[in-house]
Coordinates of C-alpha atoms (C1' of nucleotides) in Angstrom, one line a residue:
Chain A
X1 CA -19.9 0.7 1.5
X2 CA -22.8 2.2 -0.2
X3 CA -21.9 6.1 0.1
X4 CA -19.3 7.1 -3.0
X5 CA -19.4 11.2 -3.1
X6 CA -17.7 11.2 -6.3
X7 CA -17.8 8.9 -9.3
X8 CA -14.4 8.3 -9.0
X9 CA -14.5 6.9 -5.9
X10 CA -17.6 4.6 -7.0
X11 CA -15.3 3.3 -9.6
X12 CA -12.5 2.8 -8.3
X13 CA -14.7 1.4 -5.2
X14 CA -16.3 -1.6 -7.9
X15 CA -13.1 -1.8 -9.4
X16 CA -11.5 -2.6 -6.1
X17 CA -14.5 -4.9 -5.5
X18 CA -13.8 -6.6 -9.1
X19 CA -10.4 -7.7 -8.2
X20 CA -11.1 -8.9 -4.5
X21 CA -14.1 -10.9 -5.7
X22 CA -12.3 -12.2 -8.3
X23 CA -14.3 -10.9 -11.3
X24 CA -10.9 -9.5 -12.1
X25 CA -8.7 -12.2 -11.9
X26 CA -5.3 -11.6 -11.1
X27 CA -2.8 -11.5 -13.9
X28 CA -5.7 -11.2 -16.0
X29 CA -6.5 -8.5 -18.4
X30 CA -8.9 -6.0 -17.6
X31 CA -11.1 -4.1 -20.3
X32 CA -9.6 -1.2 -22.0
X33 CA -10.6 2.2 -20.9
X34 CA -12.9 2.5 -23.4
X35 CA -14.9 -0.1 -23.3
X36 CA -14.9 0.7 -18.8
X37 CA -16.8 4.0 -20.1
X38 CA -19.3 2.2 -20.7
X39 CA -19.4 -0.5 -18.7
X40 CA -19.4 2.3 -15.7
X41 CA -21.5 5.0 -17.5
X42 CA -18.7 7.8 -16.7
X43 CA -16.2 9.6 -18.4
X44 CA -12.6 8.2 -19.3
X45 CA -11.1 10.9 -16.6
X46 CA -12.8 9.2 -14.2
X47 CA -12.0 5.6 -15.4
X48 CA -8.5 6.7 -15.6
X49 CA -8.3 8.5 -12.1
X50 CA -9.6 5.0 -10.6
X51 CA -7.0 2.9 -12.4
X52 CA -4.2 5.6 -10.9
X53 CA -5.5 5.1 -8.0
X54 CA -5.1 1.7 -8.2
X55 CA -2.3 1.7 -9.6
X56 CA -1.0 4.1 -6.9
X57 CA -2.5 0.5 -4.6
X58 CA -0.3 -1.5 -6.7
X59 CA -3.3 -3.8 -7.6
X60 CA -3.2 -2.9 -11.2
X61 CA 0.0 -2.7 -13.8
X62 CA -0.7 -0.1 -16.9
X63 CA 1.7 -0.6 -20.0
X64 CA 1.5 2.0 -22.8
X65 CA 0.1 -0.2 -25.6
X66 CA -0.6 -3.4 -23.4
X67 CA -3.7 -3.9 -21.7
X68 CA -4.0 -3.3 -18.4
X69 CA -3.4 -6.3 -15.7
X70 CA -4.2 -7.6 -12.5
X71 CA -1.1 -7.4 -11.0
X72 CA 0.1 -9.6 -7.9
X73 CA 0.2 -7.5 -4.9
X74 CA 3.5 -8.1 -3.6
X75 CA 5.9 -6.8 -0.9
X76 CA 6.9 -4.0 -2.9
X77 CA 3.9 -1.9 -2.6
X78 CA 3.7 -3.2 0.7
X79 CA 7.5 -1.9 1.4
X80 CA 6.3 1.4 -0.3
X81 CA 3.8 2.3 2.7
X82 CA 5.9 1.5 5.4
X83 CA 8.4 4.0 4.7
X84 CA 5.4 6.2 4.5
X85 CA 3.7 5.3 7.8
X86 CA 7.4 5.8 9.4
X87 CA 8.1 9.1 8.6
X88 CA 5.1 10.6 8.6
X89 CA 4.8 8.7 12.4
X90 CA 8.2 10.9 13.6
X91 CA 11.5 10.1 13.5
X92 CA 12.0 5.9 13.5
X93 CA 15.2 3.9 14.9
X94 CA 16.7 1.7 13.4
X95 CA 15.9 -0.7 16.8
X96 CA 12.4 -0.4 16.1
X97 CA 12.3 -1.9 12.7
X98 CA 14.8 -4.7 13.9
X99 CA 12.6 -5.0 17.4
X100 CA 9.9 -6.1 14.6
X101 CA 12.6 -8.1 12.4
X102 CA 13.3 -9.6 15.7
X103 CA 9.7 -10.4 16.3
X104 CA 9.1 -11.5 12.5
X105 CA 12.2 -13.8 12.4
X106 CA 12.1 -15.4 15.6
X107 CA 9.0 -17.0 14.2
X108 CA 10.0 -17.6 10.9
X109 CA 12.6 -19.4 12.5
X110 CA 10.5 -21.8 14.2
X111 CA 8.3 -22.2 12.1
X112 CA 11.1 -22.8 9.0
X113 CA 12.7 -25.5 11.2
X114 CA 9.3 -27.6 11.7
X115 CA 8.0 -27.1 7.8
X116 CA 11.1 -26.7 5.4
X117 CA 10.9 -29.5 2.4
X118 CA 14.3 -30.9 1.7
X119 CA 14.6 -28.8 -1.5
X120 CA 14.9 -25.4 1.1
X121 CA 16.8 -26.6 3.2
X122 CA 19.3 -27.7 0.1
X123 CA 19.3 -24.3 -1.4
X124 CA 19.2 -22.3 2.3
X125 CA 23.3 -24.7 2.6
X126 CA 23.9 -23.2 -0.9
X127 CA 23.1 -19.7 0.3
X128 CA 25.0 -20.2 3.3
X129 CA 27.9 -21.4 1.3
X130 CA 27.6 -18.4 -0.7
X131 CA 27.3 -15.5 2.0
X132 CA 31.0 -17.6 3.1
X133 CA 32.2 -16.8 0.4
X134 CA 30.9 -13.6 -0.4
X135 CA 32.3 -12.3 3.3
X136 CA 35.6 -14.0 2.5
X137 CA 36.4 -12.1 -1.0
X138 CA 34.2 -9.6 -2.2
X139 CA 34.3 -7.9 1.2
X140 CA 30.4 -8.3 1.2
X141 CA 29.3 -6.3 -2.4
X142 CA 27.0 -9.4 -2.5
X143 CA 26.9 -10.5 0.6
X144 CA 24.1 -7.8 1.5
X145 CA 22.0 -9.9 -0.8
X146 CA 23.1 -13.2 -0.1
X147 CA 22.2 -12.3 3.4
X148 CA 18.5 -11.4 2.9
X149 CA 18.0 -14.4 0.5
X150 CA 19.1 -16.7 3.1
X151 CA 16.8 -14.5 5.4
X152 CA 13.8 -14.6 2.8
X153 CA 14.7 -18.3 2.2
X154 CA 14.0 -19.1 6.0
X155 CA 10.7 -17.1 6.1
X156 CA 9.5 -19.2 2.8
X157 CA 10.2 -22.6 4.1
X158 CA 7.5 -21.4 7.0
X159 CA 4.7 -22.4 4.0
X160 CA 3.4 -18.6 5.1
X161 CA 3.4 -16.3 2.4
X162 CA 2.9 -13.4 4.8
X163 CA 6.2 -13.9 6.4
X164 CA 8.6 -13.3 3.5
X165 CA 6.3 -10.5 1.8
X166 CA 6.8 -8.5 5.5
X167 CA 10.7 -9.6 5.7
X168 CA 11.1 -8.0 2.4
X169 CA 8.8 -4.9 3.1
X170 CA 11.5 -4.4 6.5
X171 CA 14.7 -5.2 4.7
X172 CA 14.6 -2.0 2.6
X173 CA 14.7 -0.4 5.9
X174 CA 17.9 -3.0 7.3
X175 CA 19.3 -3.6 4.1
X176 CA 22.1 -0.7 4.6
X177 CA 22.2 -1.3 8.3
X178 CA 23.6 -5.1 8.1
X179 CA 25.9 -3.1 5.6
X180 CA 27.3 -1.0 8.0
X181 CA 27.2 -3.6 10.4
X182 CA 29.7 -6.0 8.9
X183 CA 31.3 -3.6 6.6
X184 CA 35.3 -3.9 7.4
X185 CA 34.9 -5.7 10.5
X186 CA 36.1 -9.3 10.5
X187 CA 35.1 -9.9 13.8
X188 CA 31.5 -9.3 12.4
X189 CA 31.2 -10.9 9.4
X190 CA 33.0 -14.2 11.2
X191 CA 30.0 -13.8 13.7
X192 CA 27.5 -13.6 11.0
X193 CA 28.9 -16.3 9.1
X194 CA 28.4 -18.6 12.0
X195 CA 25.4 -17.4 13.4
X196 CA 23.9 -18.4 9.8
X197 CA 25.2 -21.6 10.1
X198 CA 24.0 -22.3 13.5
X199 CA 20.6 -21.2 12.1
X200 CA 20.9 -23.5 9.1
X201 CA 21.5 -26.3 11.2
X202 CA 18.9 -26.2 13.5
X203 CA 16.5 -26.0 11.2
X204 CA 17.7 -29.0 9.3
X205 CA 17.6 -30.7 12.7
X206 CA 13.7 -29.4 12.3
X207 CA 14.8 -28.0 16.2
X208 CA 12.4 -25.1 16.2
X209 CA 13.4 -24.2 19.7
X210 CA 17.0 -23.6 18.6
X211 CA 16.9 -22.0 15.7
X212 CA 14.5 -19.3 17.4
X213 CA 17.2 -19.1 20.0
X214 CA 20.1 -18.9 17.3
X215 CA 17.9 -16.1 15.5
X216 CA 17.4 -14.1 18.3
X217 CA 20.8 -14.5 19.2
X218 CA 21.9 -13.4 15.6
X219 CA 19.7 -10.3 15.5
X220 CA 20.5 -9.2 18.5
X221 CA 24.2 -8.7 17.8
X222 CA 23.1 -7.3 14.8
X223 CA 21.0 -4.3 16.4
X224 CA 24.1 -3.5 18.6
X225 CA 25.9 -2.0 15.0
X226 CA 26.3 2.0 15.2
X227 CA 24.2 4.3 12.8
X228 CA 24.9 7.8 12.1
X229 CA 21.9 8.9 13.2
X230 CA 21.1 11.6 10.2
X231 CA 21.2 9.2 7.0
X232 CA 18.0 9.1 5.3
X233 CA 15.4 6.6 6.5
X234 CA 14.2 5.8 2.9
X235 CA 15.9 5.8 -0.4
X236 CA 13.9 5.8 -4.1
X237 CA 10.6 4.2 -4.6
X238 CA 8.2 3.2 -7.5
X239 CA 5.9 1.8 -6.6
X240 CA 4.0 1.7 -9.8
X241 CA 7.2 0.5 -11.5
X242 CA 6.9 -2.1 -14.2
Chain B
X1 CA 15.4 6.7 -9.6
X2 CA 16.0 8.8 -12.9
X3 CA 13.5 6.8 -15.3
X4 CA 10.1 7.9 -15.7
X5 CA 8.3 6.9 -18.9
X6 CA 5.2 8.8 -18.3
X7 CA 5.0 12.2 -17.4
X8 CA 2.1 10.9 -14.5
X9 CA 5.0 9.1 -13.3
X10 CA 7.6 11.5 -13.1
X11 CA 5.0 13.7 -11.3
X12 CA 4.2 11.0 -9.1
X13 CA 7.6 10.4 -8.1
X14 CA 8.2 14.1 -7.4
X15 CA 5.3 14.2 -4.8
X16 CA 6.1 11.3 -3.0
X17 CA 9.4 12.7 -2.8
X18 CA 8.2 15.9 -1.6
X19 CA 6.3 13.8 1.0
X20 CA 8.9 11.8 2.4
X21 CA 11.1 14.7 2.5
X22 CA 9.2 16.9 3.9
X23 CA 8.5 19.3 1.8
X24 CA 5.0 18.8 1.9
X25 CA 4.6 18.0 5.6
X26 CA 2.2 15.9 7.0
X27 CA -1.2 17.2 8.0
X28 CA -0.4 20.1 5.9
X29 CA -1.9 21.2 3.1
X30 CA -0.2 21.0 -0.7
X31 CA -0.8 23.7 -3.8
X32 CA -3.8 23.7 -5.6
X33 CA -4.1 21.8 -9.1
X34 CA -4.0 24.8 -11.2
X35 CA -0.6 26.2 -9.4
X36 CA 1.1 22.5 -9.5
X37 CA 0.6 22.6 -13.2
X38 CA 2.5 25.1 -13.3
X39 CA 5.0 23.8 -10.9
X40 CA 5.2 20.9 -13.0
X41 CA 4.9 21.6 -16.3
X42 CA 2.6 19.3 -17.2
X43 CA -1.6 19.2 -17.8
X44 CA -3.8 19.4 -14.9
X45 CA -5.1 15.3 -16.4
X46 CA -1.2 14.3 -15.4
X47 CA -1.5 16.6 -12.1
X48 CA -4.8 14.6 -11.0
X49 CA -3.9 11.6 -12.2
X50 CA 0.3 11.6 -10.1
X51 CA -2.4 12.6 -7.0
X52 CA -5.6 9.6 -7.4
X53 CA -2.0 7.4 -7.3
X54 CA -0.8 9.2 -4.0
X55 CA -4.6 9.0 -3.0
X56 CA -5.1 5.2 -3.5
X57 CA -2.0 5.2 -1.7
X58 CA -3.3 6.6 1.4
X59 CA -0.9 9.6 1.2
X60 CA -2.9 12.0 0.7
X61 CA -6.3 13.4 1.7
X62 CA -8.5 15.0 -1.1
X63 CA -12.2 16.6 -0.3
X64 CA -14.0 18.8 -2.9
X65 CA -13.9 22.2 -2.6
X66 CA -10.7 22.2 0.5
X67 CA -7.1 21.7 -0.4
X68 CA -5.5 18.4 -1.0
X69 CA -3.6 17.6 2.9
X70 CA -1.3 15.2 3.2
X71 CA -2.4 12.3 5.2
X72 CA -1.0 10.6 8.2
X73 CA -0.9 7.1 6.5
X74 CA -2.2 5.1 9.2
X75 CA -2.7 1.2 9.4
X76 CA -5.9 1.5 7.2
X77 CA -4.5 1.7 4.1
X78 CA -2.3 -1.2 5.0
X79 CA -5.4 -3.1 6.1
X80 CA -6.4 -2.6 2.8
X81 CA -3.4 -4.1 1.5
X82 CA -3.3 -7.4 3.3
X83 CA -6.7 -8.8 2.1
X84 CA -5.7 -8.0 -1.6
X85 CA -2.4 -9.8 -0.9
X86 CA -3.4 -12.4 0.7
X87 CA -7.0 -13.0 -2.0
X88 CA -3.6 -12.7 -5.0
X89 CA -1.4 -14.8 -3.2
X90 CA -2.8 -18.4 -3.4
X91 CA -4.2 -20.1 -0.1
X92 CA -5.0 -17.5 2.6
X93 CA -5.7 -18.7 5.6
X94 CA -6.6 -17.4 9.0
X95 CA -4.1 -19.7 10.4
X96 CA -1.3 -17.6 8.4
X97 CA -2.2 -14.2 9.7
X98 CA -2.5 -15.8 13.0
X99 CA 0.7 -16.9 13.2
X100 CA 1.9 -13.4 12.1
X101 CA 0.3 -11.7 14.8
X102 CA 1.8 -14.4 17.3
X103 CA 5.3 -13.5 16.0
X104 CA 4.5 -9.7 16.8
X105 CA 2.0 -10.0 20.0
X106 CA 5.0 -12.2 21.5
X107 CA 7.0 -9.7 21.2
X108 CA 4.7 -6.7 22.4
X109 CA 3.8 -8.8 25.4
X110 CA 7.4 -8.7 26.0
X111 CA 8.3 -5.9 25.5
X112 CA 5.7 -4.3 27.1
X113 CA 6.2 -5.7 30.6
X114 CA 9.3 -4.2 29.9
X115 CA 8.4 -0.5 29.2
X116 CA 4.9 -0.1 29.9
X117 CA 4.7 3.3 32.2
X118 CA 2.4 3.4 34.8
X119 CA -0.3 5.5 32.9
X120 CA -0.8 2.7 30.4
X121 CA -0.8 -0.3 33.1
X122 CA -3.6 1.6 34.5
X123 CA -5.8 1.7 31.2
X124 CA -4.8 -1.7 30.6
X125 CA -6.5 -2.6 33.9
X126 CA -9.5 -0.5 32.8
X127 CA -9.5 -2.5 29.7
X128 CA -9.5 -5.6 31.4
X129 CA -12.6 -4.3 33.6
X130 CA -14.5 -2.9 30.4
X131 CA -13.5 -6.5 28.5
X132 CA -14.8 -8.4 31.5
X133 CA -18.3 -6.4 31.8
X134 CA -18.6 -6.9 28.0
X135 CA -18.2 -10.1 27.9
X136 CA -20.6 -11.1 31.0
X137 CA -23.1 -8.2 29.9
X138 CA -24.0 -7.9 26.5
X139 CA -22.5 -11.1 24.8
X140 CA -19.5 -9.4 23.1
X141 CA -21.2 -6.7 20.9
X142 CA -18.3 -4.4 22.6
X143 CA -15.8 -7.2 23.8
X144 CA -14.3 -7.5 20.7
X145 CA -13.7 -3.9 20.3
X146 CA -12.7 -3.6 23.4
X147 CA -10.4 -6.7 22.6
X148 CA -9.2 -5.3 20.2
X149 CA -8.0 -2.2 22.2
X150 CA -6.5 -4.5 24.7
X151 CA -3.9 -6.0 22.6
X152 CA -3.6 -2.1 20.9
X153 CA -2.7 -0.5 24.2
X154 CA 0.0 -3.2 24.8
X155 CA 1.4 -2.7 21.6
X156 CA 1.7 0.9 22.1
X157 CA 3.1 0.1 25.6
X158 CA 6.1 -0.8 23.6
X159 CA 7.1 2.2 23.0
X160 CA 7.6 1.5 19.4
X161 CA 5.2 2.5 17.3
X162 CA 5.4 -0.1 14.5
X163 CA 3.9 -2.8 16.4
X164 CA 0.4 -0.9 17.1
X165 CA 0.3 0.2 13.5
X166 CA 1.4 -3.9 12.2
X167 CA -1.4 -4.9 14.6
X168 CA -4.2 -2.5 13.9
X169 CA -3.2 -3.7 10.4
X170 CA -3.6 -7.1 11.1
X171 CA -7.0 -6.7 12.9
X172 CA -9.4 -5.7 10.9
X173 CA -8.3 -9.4 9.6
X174 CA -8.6 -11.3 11.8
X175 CA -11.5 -9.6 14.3
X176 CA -14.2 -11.5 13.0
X177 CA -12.6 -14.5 13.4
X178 CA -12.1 -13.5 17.0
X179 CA -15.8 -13.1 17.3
X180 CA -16.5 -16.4 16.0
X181 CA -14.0 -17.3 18.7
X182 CA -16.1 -16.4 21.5
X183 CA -19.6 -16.1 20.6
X184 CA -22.0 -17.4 22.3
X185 CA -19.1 -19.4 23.5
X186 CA -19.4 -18.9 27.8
X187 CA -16.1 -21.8 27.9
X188 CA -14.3 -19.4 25.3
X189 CA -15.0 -16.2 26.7
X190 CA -14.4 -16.9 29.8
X191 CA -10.5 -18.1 29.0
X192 CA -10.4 -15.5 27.3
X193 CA -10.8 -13.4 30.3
X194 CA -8.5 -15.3 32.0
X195 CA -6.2 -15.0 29.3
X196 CA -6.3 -11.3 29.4
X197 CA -5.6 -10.9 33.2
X198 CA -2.8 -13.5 33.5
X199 CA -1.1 -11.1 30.6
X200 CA -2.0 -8.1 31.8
X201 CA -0.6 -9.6 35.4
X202 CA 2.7 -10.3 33.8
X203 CA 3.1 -6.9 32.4
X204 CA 2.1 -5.4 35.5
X205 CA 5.3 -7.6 37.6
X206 CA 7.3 -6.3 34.4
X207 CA 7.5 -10.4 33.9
X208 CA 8.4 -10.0 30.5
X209 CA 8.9 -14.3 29.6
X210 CA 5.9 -14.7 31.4
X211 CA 3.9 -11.7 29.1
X212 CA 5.3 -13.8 26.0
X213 CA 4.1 -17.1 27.3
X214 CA 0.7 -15.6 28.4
X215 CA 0.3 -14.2 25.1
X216 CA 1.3 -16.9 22.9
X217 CA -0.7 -19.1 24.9
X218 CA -3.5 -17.1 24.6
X219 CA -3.0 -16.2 21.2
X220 CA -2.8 -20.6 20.2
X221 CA -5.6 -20.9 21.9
X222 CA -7.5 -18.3 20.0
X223 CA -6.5 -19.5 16.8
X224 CA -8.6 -23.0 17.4
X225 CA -11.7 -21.5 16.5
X226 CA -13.5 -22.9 13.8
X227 CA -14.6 -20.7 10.8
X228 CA -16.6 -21.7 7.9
X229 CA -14.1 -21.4 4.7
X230 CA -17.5 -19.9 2.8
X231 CA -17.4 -16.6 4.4
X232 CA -16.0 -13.7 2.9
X233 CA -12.4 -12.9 3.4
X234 CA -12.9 -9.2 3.4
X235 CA -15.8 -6.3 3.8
X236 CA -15.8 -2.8 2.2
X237 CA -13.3 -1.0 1.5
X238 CA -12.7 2.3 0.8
X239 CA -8.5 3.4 1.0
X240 CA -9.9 7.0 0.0
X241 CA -12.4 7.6 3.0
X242 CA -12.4 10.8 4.1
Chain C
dA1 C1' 7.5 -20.9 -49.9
dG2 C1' 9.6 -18.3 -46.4
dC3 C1' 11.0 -14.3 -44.3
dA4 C1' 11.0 -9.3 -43.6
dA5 C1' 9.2 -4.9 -43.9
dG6 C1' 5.2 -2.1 -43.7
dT7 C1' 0.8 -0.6 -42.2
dG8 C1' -3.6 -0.5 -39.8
dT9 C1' -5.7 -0.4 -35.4
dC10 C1' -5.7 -1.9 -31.1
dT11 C1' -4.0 -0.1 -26.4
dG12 C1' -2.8 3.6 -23.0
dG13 C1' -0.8 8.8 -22.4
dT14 C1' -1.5 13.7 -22.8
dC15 C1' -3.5 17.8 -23.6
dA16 C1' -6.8 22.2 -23.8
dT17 C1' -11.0 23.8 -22.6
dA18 C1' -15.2 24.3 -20.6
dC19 C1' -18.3 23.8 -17.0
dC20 C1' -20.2 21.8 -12.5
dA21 C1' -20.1 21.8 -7.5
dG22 C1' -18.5 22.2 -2.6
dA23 C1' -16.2 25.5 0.7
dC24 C1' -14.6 29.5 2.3
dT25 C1' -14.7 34.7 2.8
dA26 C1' -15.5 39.3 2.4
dG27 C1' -18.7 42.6 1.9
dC28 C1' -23.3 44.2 1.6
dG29 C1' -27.7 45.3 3.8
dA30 C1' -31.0 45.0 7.5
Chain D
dT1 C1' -23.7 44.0 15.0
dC2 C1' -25.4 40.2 12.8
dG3 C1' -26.9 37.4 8.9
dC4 C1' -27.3 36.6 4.3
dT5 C1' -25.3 36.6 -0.2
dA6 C1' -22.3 36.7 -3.9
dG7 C1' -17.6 36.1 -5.5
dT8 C1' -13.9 33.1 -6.1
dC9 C1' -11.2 29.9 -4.2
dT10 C1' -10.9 24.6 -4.3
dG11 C1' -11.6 20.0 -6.5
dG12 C1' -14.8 17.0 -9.9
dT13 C1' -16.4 15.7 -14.5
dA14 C1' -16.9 15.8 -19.3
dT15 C1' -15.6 16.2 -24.4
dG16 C1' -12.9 15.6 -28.1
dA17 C1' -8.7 15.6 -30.1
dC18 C1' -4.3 13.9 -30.8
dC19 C1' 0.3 11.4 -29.6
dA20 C1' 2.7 7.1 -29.0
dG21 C1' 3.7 2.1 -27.9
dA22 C1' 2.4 -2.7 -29.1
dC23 C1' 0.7 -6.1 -31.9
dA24 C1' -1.2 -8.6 -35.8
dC25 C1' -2.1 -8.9 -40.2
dT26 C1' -0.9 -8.1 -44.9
dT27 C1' 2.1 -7.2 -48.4
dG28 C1' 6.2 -7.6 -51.1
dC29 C1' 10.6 -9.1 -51.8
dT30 C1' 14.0 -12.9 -52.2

DNA sequence: AGCAAGTGTCTGGTCATACCAGACTAGCGA
DNA sequence: TCGCTAGTCTGGTATGACCAGACACTTGCT
């Protein structure tokens, strides 16, 4: 890296360097702002502005009072920039975010069906028993959630951490779309309801092929659902929230 | 939204609203510190603090002496991202983003031989050419550039622009590991030249299956390479570069 | 002795002010 | 007309003071 025109950038730079390296370990505490002064030999404005900055990262999680931590990067920051990249990229469909959902999932899929432990699968049935119900009575208030679970669920039992950190950074983009998709529509929700259990029993049948099939299948009646085209692609974020 | 505990925050928020709405369009350039003080009623360390957040987010560009632009935030700042998530998140493993970029390749292959226009079949062929000389000329000091730019340019042959920003994302991940791939490695490279044409083939008949096999098949193939777990899991980084 | 309230001192949060330094621009002088 | 220069925009850094949340230790009451 070497060049660093401002001292903020060099700290925030060796800070950044602290926590990949591990000198900073996550969850850990990091030293208080007055004792970085000296540790980096500038003044606390620039500490501060390099903790904000990574902050703004989501690497670090500051607490009025409490030291500051190491904080797990997690899907949330990771769900903050995608919104960004979108909108700032021109105006996004719907379609393209669930072209890559279908991409994402197909694998998960696969993948879920070949490594899920018992326990998974045994919580992804009470999931699916759930989203039943939630379609039958609440007219899907929960249903949107029980949904992604048993999404999320699926893209855990693939043993890849990367999987259900991008499914998550995506759903705030789908979450309202499988809303309207279902919303009021038996037809729909009967179709969901089964798809899901298709899914569910592929993968206890550890039949990778199928259950990418089913998936596909599943998504892509789900992309055929109508969108007014002017709702808002993004809704609030925080992504320094804590 | 509504809470805000810190006044950095609440200003924070504000921008990043003023970003994704539009307000402060991309590219263009925002208010000076001294008028968003007053814009925001708070101190100029609260100002600069709300904008270091927005800056380690990759929002916005900030250069001494020029106003503050708003940044396209490209797959760089997400590239960032990924090696601090993975290094927090337990066991990384090359294996895991590989399999990631197999979900999404698959489905750029596909998709690809699907939409591709004529223009970008013909700069994939030149690709293929330039990967081919590189590879038989100077031992892959450009092929993996180039490489790289192969799999770009059939991303962006999708016509959806989340799959070459994912990818680009993903690369700067895994490119080394694609060097140690083929290096010094004439068996290796030269399936991997195969590999490339027999894709490149498929998108050209608009064969999408056959683009997905291609890739995938490529992409397994690829992901045998042996990588000494000693080596570091990321370089230098600097989210803020100007 | 045991529990509760209180207080000291850690932590981060905010502010005003002054000054430094890069970048642009208008205006002066050759 | 051209080129240099100085003014004044912009962000960058520093100091020092003070506010406010969190916590631990001490004190004092029951």
């Amino acid at each position: 890296m070497v060049e660093a025109s401002t001292s903020t950038q060099t700290v925030f730079q060796k800070m950044l360097l602290n926590v990949q390296s591990g000198i900073w370990e996550t969850g850990a505490k990091i030293p208080s702002e007055r004792s970085l002064i000296d540790q980096f030999g500038v003044s606390r404005i620039a500490i501060r502005e390099a903790l904000s900055m990574l902050r703004g990262l989501g690497v670090l999680e500051i607490n009025h009072g409490q030291r500051t931590r190491v904080k797990t990067v997690d899907a949330v920051t990771l769900g903050h920039l995608l919104p960004l990249m979108l909108s700032s990229g021109g105006q996004q469909t719907f379609d393209q975010v669930f072209e890559v959902r279908l991409a994402i999932e197909s694998q998960t899929a696969s993948q879920a069906a070949r490594r899920r432990t018992s326990e998974q699968l045994e919580r992804l049935k009470e999931l699916l028993a759930s989203f039943r119900d939630a379609m039958r009575n609440d007219g899907n208030t929960n249903a949107q959630a029980i949904d992604l679970e048993f999404h999320l669920e699926i893209a855990r039992a693939t043993a890849n951490p990367l999987f259900p950190v991008l499914l998550e950074a995506l759903a705030g983009f789908v979450s309202f779309a499988q809303k309207a998709s279902c919303q009021n529509d038996s037809e729909r929700s009967q179709r969901a309801v089964l798809a899901h259990e298709s899914i569910f029993e592929a993968i206890r049948d550890a039949d990778a092929d199928r259950a990418r099939v089913e998936m596909e299948s599943h998504l892509r009646y789900s992309m055929t659902r109508k969108i007014r085209p002017d709702e808002p692609l993004f809704d609030d974020s925080d992504p320094s929230a804590h």
